[in-house]
Coordinates of C-alpha atoms and ligand atoms in Angstrom, one line a residue:
M960 CA 23.3 -5.0 -3.9
A961 CA 22.4 -1.4 -3.5
L962 CA 19.5 1.0 -4.1
K963 CA 19.8 3.1 -7.2
K964 CA 20.3 6.7 -6.0
A965 CA 18.4 9.8 -7.2
T966 CA 20.5 12.3 -9.2
G967 CA 20.5 15.9 -10.3
K968 CA 17.3 17.9 -9.9
D969 CA 15.5 14.9 -8.7
K970 CA 17.9 14.5 -5.8
E971 CA 17.4 18.1 -4.9
L972 CA 13.7 17.6 -4.7
Q973 CA 14.1 14.5 -2.5
D974 CA 16.6 16.3 -0.2
R975 CA 14.2 19.2 0.2
L976 CA 11.3 16.8 1.1
L977 CA 13.6 14.9 3.6
A978 CA 14.6 18.2 5.2
D979 CA 11.0 19.6 5.3
G980 CA 9.5 16.9 7.6
A981 CA 8.8 13.3 8.3
I982 CA 8.5 10.8 5.4
P983 CA 5.4 8.5 5.9
Q984 CA 6.5 5.1 7.1
H985 CA 3.7 3.4 5.2
I986 CA 2.1 4.6 2.0
A987 CA -1.0 2.8 0.6
I988 CA -2.2 3.6 -3.0
I989 CA -5.5 3.0 -4.8
M990 CA -4.2 3.1 -8.4
D991 CA -7.2 4.4 -10.3
G992 CA -7.8 5.8 -13.8
N993 CA -6.0 3.3 -16.1
G994 CA -9.1 2.8 -18.3
R995 CA -9.8 6.5 -18.6
W996 CA -6.2 7.2 -19.4
A997 CA -6.4 4.8 -22.3
K998 CA -9.8 6.0 -23.5
R999 CA -8.6 9.6 -23.7
R1000 CA -6.0 8.4 -26.1
G1001 CA -8.4 6.2 -28.1
M1002 CA -6.5 3.1 -26.9
P1003 CA -7.9 -0.2 -25.4
R1004 CA -8.1 -0.3 -21.5
I1005 CA -5.2 -2.7 -21.3
A1006 CA -2.9 0.0 -22.7
G1007 CA -3.7 2.0 -19.6
H1008 CA -2.9 -1.0 -17.3
R1009 CA 0.4 -1.5 -19.2
E1010 CA 1.4 2.1 -18.7
G1011 CA 0.3 1.7 -15.1
V1012 CA 3.2 -0.8 -14.6
N1013 CA 5.6 1.9 -15.6
A1014 CA 4.1 4.2 -12.9
V1015 CA 4.5 1.3 -10.4
R1016 CA 8.2 0.9 -11.3
D1017 CA 8.8 4.7 -10.8
I1018 CA 6.9 4.9 -7.5
V1019 CA 8.5 1.8 -6.0
E1020 CA 12.0 3.1 -6.8
T1021 CA 11.2 6.6 -5.4
C1022 CA 9.7 5.2 -2.2
G1023 CA 12.9 3.2 -1.7
Q1024 CA 15.0 6.3 -2.2
L1025 CA 12.9 8.4 0.2
G1026 CA 13.2 5.8 2.9
V1027 CA 9.5 4.8 2.9
K1028 CA 9.4 1.5 4.8
F1029 CA 6.1 0.0 3.4
L1030 CA 4.2 0.6 0.2
T1031 CA 0.9 -1.2 -0.3
L1032 CA -0.6 -1.2 -3.8
Y1033 CA -4.2 -2.1 -4.5
A1034 CA -3.5 -4.0 -7.7
F1035 CA -6.6 -6.2 -8.0
S1036 CA -9.7 -6.0 -5.8
T1037 CA -12.2 -8.8 -5.0
E1038 CA -14.7 -6.8 -7.0
N1039 CA -12.3 -6.6 -10.0
W1040 CA -13.2 -10.3 -10.7
K1041 CA -16.6 -9.0 -12.0
R1042 CA -14.9 -7.1 -14.9
P1043 CA -15.3 -8.6 -18.4
G1044 CA -13.4 -11.9 -18.7
D1045 CA -11.0 -10.7 -21.3
E1046 CA -9.9 -7.7 -19.2
V1047 CA -9.4 -10.0 -16.1
S1048 CA -7.3 -12.4 -18.0
M1049 CA -5.2 -9.6 -19.7
L1050 CA -4.7 -8.1 -16.2
M1051 CA -3.5 -11.5 -14.9
R1052 CA -1.1 -11.9 -17.9
L1053 CA 0.2 -8.4 -17.3
L1054 CA 0.8 -9.1 -13.6
L1055 CA 2.6 -12.3 -14.5
K1056 CA 4.8 -10.5 -17.0
A1057 CA 5.5 -7.6 -14.6
L1058 CA 6.5 -10.1 -11.9
R1059 CA 8.9 -11.8 -14.3
D1060 CA 10.3 -8.6 -15.8
E1061 CA 10.7 -6.7 -12.5
R1062 CA 11.8 -9.4 -10.2
D1063 CA 15.6 -8.9 -10.6
R1064 CA 15.4 -5.2 -10.5
L1065 CA 13.3 -5.2 -7.3
H1066 CA 15.7 -7.7 -5.7
Q1067 CA 18.7 -5.6 -6.7
N1068 CA 17.0 -2.6 -5.1
E1069 CA 16.7 -4.5 -1.8
V1070 CA 12.9 -4.6 -2.0
R1071 CA 11.1 -7.2 0.1
L1072 CA 7.9 -8.3 -1.7
K1073 CA 4.7 -9.4 0.1
A1074 CA 1.2 -10.1 -0.9
I1075 CA -2.2 -9.8 0.8
G1076 CA -5.5 -11.1 -0.4
N1077 CA -7.1 -14.3 -1.5
I1078 CA -4.0 -15.4 -3.4
S1079 CA -5.3 -18.9 -4.0
A1080 CA -8.0 -17.4 -6.3
L1081 CA -5.3 -16.2 -8.7
P1082 CA -4.3 -18.3 -11.8
Q1083 CA -1.8 -21.0 -10.8
D1084 CA 1.1 -19.5 -12.8
V1085 CA 0.6 -16.1 -11.2
Q1086 CA 0.6 -17.7 -7.8
D1087 CA 3.8 -19.7 -8.5
E1088 CA 5.6 -16.6 -9.9
L1089 CA 4.4 -14.5 -7.0
L1090 CA 5.5 -16.9 -4.3
E1091 CA 8.9 -17.5 -5.9
A1092 CA 9.5 -13.7 -6.1
I1093 CA 8.4 -13.3 -2.4
D1094 CA 10.8 -16.1 -1.4
L1095 CA 13.7 -14.7 -3.4
M1096 CA 13.3 -11.3 -1.7
R1097 CA 12.4 -12.5 1.8
N1098 CA 15.7 -11.4 3.4
N1099 CA 15.9 -8.0 1.8
T1100 CA 16.0 -5.0 4.1
G1101 CA 14.8 -2.1 1.9
L1102 CA 11.2 -1.1 1.1
T1103 CA 8.5 -3.7 1.8
L1104 CA 6.3 -3.7 -1.2
V1105 CA 2.9 -5.2 -0.4
L1106 CA 0.7 -6.2 -3.4
A1107 CA -3.0 -6.4 -2.6
L1108 CA -4.3 -9.0 -5.0
S1109 CA -7.8 -10.4 -5.0
Y1110 CA -8.1 -8.3 -1.8
S1111 CA -10.9 -6.4 -0.1
G1112 CA -11.1 -4.9 3.3
R1113 CA -14.4 -6.8 4.1
W1114 CA -12.7 -10.1 3.0
D1115 CA -9.9 -9.3 5.4
I1116 CA -12.2 -8.5 8.3
T1117 CA -14.5 -11.5 7.7
N1118 CA -11.5 -13.8 7.5
A1119 CA -10.2 -12.4 10.8
V1120 CA -13.6 -13.0 12.5
R1121 CA -13.7 -16.6 11.2
K1122 CA -10.2 -17.3 12.6
I1123 CA -11.0 -15.7 15.9
H1124 CA -14.1 -17.8 16.2
E1125 CA -12.1 -20.9 15.4
D1126 CA -9.5 -20.1 18.1
A1127 CA -12.2 -19.2 20.6
T1128 CA -14.1 -22.4 20.0
A1129 CA -10.8 -24.4 20.4
G1130 CA -10.3 -22.6 23.7
K1131 CA -7.2 -20.8 22.6
I1132 CA -8.6 -17.4 23.3
A1133 CA -11.2 -16.1 25.8
R1134 CA -13.9 -13.5 25.0
E1135 CA -12.2 -10.9 27.2
Q1136 CA -9.0 -11.3 25.2
I1137 CA -10.6 -10.0 22.0
T1138 CA -9.3 -6.5 21.8
E1139 CA -8.4 -4.2 18.9
E1140 CA -4.7 -5.2 19.3
L1141 CA -5.6 -8.9 19.2
F1142 CA -7.9 -8.3 16.2
D1143 CA -5.0 -6.6 14.4
T1144 CA -3.0 -9.9 14.7
Y1145 CA -5.7 -11.8 12.8
L1146 CA -5.6 -9.5 9.7
S1147 CA -3.6 -10.2 6.6
T1148 CA -1.6 -7.0 7.4
K1149 CA -0.5 -8.2 10.8
E1150 CA 3.2 -7.7 10.1
F1151 CA 2.8 -4.2 8.8
P1152 CA 2.0 -0.9 10.6
D1153 CA -1.2 0.9 9.6
P1154 CA -0.7 3.3 6.6
D1155 CA 0.2 6.8 7.4
L1156 CA -0.8 8.1 4.0
L1157 CA -3.5 6.9 1.6
I1158 CA -3.2 8.1 -2.0
R1159 CA -5.9 7.7 -4.5
T1160 CA -5.4 8.8 -8.1
S1161 CA -7.8 10.1 -10.8
G1162 CA -9.7 12.4 -8.4
E1163 CA -12.2 9.8 -7.1
L1164 CA -13.3 10.3 -3.4
R1165 CA -13.8 6.6 -2.3
I1166 CA -12.1 3.9 -0.2
S1167 CA -13.4 1.2 -2.5
N1168 CA -13.2 -1.6 0.0
F1169 CA -9.4 -1.2 0.5
L1170 CA -7.8 -1.5 4.0
L1171 CA -11.0 -0.6 5.9
W1172 CA -9.7 -1.4 9.4
Q1173 CA -6.1 -0.2 8.8
L1174 CA -7.0 3.2 7.3
A1175 CA -8.8 4.4 10.5
Y1176 CA -6.3 7.2 11.1
S1177 CA -4.5 7.5 7.7
E1178 CA -4.1 10.9 6.0
M1179 CA -5.8 10.9 2.6
Y1180 CA -4.5 12.5 -0.5
I1181 CA -6.4 12.6 -3.7
S1182 CA -4.4 13.2 -6.9
P1183 CA -6.1 14.4 -10.0
D1184 CA -3.7 12.4 -12.1
F1185 CA -4.7 9.1 -13.7
W1186 CA -2.6 6.3 -12.4
P1187 CA -0.5 5.9 -15.6
D1188 CA 0.5 9.6 -15.2
F1189 CA 1.3 9.4 -11.5
R1190 CA 5.1 9.6 -11.4
R1191 CA 7.6 10.7 -8.7
K1192 CA 6.7 14.4 -9.0
S1193 CA 3.1 13.6 -8.1
L1194 CA 4.4 11.5 -5.2
Y1195 CA 6.5 14.4 -3.9
K1196 CA 3.3 16.6 -4.0
A1197 CA 1.5 14.0 -1.9
V1198 CA 4.2 13.7 0.7
S1199 CA 4.7 17.4 0.9
E1200 CA 0.9 17.8 1.5
Y1201 CA 1.2 15.0 4.2
Q1202 CA 4.0 16.9 5.9
K1203 CA 1.7 19.9 6.4
R1204 CA -1.0 17.9 8.1
E1205 CA -1.4 17.6 11.9
R1206 CA -2.2 14.1 12.9
R1207 CA -4.4 14.2 16.0
F1208 CA -5.7 10.7 16.4
G1209 CA -8.8 12.0 18.1
M1210 CA -6.8 14.2 20.5
T1211 CA -6.6 18.0 20.7
S1212 CA -3.9 20.0 19.0
E1213 CA -2.3 20.9 22.4
Q1214 CA -2.2 17.2 23.4
V1215 CA -0.6 16.3 20.1
R1216 CA 2.1 18.9 20.5
H1217 CA 2.8 17.8 24.0
T1218 CA 3.0 14.1 23.2
S1219 CA 5.0 14.4 20.0
S1220 CA 7.6 16.4 21.9
R1221 CA 8.0 13.3 24.0
G1222 CA 9.2 11.3 21.0
T1223 CA 7.9 8.8 18.5
K1224 CA 8.1 5.7 20.8
Y1225 CA 5.9 7.4 23.4
F1226 CA 3.4 8.4 20.6
E1227 CA 3.2 4.8 19.4
R1228 CA 2.6 3.6 22.9
L1229 CA -0.1 6.2 23.3
L1230 CA -1.9 5.0 20.1
K1231 CA -1.8 1.5 21.3
G1232 CA -3.4 2.6 24.5
V1233 CA -0.4 1.6 26.6
A1234 CA 0.5 5.2 27.6
K1235 CA -1.8 8.0 28.7
P1236 CA -1.8 11.5 27.1
Ligands
FPP838 C1 -7.7 0.8 -11.9 O1 -7.9 1.5 -13.1 C2 -6.6 -0.2 -12.0 C3 -6.6 -1.6 -11.9 C4 -7.9 -2.3 -11.6 C5 -5.5 -2.4 -12.0 C6 -4.1 -1.9 -11.6 C7 -3.1 -2.7 -12.2 C8 -1.9 -2.2 -12.6 C9 -1.5 -0.8 -12.5 C10 -0.9 -3.1 -13.4 C11 -0.3 -4.2 -12.6 C12 0.1 -3.9 -11.2 C13 1.3 -4.3 -10.7 C14 1.5 -4.1 -9.2 C15 2.5 -4.8 -11.4 P1 -9.3 1.3 -13.8 O2 -9.2 0.2 -14.7 O3 -10.4 1.1 -12.7 O4 -9.5 2.7 -14.5 P2 -10.9 3.5 -14.8 O5 -11.5 3.8 -13.4 O6 -10.4 4.7 -15.5 O7 -11.7 2.6 -15.6

């Protein structure tokens, strides 16, 4: 099984991006604007969600081609349960259909599927399809696609605190062992690095209870496009903008230039507090 390659003008654009700088290892996206996209066209909201699936397909394929390692999509938030019942159930049907329709293509493209969130709150058929797809793709070595479903950052943090309390009460961890690094290991994202780039579509300037802990030092990019219009060219713009940023992680420009010249591994150790600037 092999990844479908970019061709023609698109390949040229990708090659330029690859030559221009580092590709973010982890991109997280708040897919927003489906409803407004539909309303503008005098269509029902679900039409926007449907077209949103086409955008997901294009962005997943493009991320794989660019060598992005992790892509986290905010597909359904804890708060989205408060939407009108018929929109929620249509969204669940759409998710089920997308999982069924896309499963083989994703697998062929070496995608490893993962999910974060309160998965047990999803309808049983969605859970079954999701877990089956995750299992099918578990050994794939391409892009890791993380679907955030019935997810919120506060839910994640609260869960982590509960589990830490449980382990502390059972005597498995001591108070002094509770550090940021340990806390990380109790979050639903424990096997993924923090996002390098957060993209939000439709021009809104909010985090909306997404990866609250994990986004501490992510670069943000706000796209004016509604999600259904967000295709690979919009992604190239976001990555190109990211490549122009200087990530300082609270340090000075001089320190960053000095440390990055000492290599990525050293920089990672520095961030974890293992190495000194
Ligand atoms: C936000 O737009 C979008 C959602 C709440 C759902 C996103 C779902 C999809 C793109 C389809 C399924 C996803 C996958 C991963 C297959 P909105 O409804 O808030 O738009 P608005 O702000 O314009 O009302």
